[in-house]
Coordinates of N, CA and C in Angstrom, one line a residue:
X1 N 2.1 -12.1 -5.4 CA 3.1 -11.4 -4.6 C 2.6 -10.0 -4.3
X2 N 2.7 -9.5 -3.1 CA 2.5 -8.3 -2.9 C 3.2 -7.3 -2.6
X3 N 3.5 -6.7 -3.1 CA 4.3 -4.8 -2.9 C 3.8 -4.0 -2.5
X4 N 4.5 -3.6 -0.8 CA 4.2 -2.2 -0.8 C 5.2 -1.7 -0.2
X5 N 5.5 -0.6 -0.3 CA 6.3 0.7 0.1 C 5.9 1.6 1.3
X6 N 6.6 1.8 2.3 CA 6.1 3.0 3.1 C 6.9 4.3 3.1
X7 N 6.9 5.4 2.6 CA 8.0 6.0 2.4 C 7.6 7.7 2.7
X8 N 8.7 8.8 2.6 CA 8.3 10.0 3.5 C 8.4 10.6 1.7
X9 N 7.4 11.7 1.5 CA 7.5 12.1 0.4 C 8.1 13.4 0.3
X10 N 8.3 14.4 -0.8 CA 9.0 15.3 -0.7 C 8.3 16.2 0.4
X11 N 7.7 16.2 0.9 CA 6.8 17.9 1.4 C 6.8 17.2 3.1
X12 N 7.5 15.6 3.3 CA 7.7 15.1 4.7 C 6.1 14.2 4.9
X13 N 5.4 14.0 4.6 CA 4.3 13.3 4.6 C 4.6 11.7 4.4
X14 N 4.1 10.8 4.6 CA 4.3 9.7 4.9 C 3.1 8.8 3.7
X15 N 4.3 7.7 3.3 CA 2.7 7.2 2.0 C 3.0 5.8 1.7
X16 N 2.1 5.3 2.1 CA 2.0 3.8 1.3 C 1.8 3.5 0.0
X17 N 2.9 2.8 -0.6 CA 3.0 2.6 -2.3 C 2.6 1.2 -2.6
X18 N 1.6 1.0 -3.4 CA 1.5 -0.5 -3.5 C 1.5 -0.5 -5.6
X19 N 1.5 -1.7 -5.6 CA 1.5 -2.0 -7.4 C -0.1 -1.8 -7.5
X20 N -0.3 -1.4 -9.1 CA -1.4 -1.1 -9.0 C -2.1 -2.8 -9.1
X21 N -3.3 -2.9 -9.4 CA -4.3 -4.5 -9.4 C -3.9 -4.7 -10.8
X22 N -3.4 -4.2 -12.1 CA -3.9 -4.3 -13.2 C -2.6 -5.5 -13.8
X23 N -1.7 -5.1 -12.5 CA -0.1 -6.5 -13.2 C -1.0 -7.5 -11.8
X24 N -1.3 -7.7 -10.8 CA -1.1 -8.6 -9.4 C -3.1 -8.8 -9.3
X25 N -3.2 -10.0 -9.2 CA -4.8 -10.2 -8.8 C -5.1 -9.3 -7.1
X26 N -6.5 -8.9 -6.9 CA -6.4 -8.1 -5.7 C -7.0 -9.4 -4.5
X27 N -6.6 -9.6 -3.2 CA -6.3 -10.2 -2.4 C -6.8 -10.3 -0.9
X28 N -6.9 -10.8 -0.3 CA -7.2 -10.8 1.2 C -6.3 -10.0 2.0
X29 N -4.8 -10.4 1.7 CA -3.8 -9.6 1.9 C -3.5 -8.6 1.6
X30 N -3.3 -8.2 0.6 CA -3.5 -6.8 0.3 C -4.5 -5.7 0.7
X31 N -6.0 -6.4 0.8 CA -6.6 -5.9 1.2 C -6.4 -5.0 3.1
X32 N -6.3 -6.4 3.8 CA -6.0 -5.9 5.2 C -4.7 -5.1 5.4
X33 N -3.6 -5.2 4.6 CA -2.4 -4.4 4.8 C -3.1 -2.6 4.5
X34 N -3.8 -2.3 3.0 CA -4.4 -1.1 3.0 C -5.7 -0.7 3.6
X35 N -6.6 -1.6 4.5 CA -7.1 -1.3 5.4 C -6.4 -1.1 7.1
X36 N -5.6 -1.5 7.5 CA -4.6 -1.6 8.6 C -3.9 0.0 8.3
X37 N -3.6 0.5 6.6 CA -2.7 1.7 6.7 C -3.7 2.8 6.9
X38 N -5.0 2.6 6.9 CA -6.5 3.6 7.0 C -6.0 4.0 8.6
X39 N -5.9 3.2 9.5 CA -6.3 3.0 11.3 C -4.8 4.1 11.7
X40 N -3.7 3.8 11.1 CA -2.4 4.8 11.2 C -2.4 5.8 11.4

């Protein structure tokens, strides 16, 4: 399963939160969601 979060942080900046790899194996999916948030 994958988690991520998009959220505005205190200072108004904008951040994608994902779980770290060390609980979730790393993925094809996850991959292209944190390459896709690079292109933003």
């Amino acid at each position: 399963m994958n988690v991520f979060m998009y959220l505005k942080n205190k200072t108004g900046g904008i951040e994608l939160v994902a779980l770290p790899l060390i609980e979730f194996l790393p993925g094809i999916t996850r991959q292209d969601i944190l390459d896709l948030e690079c292109i933003w």
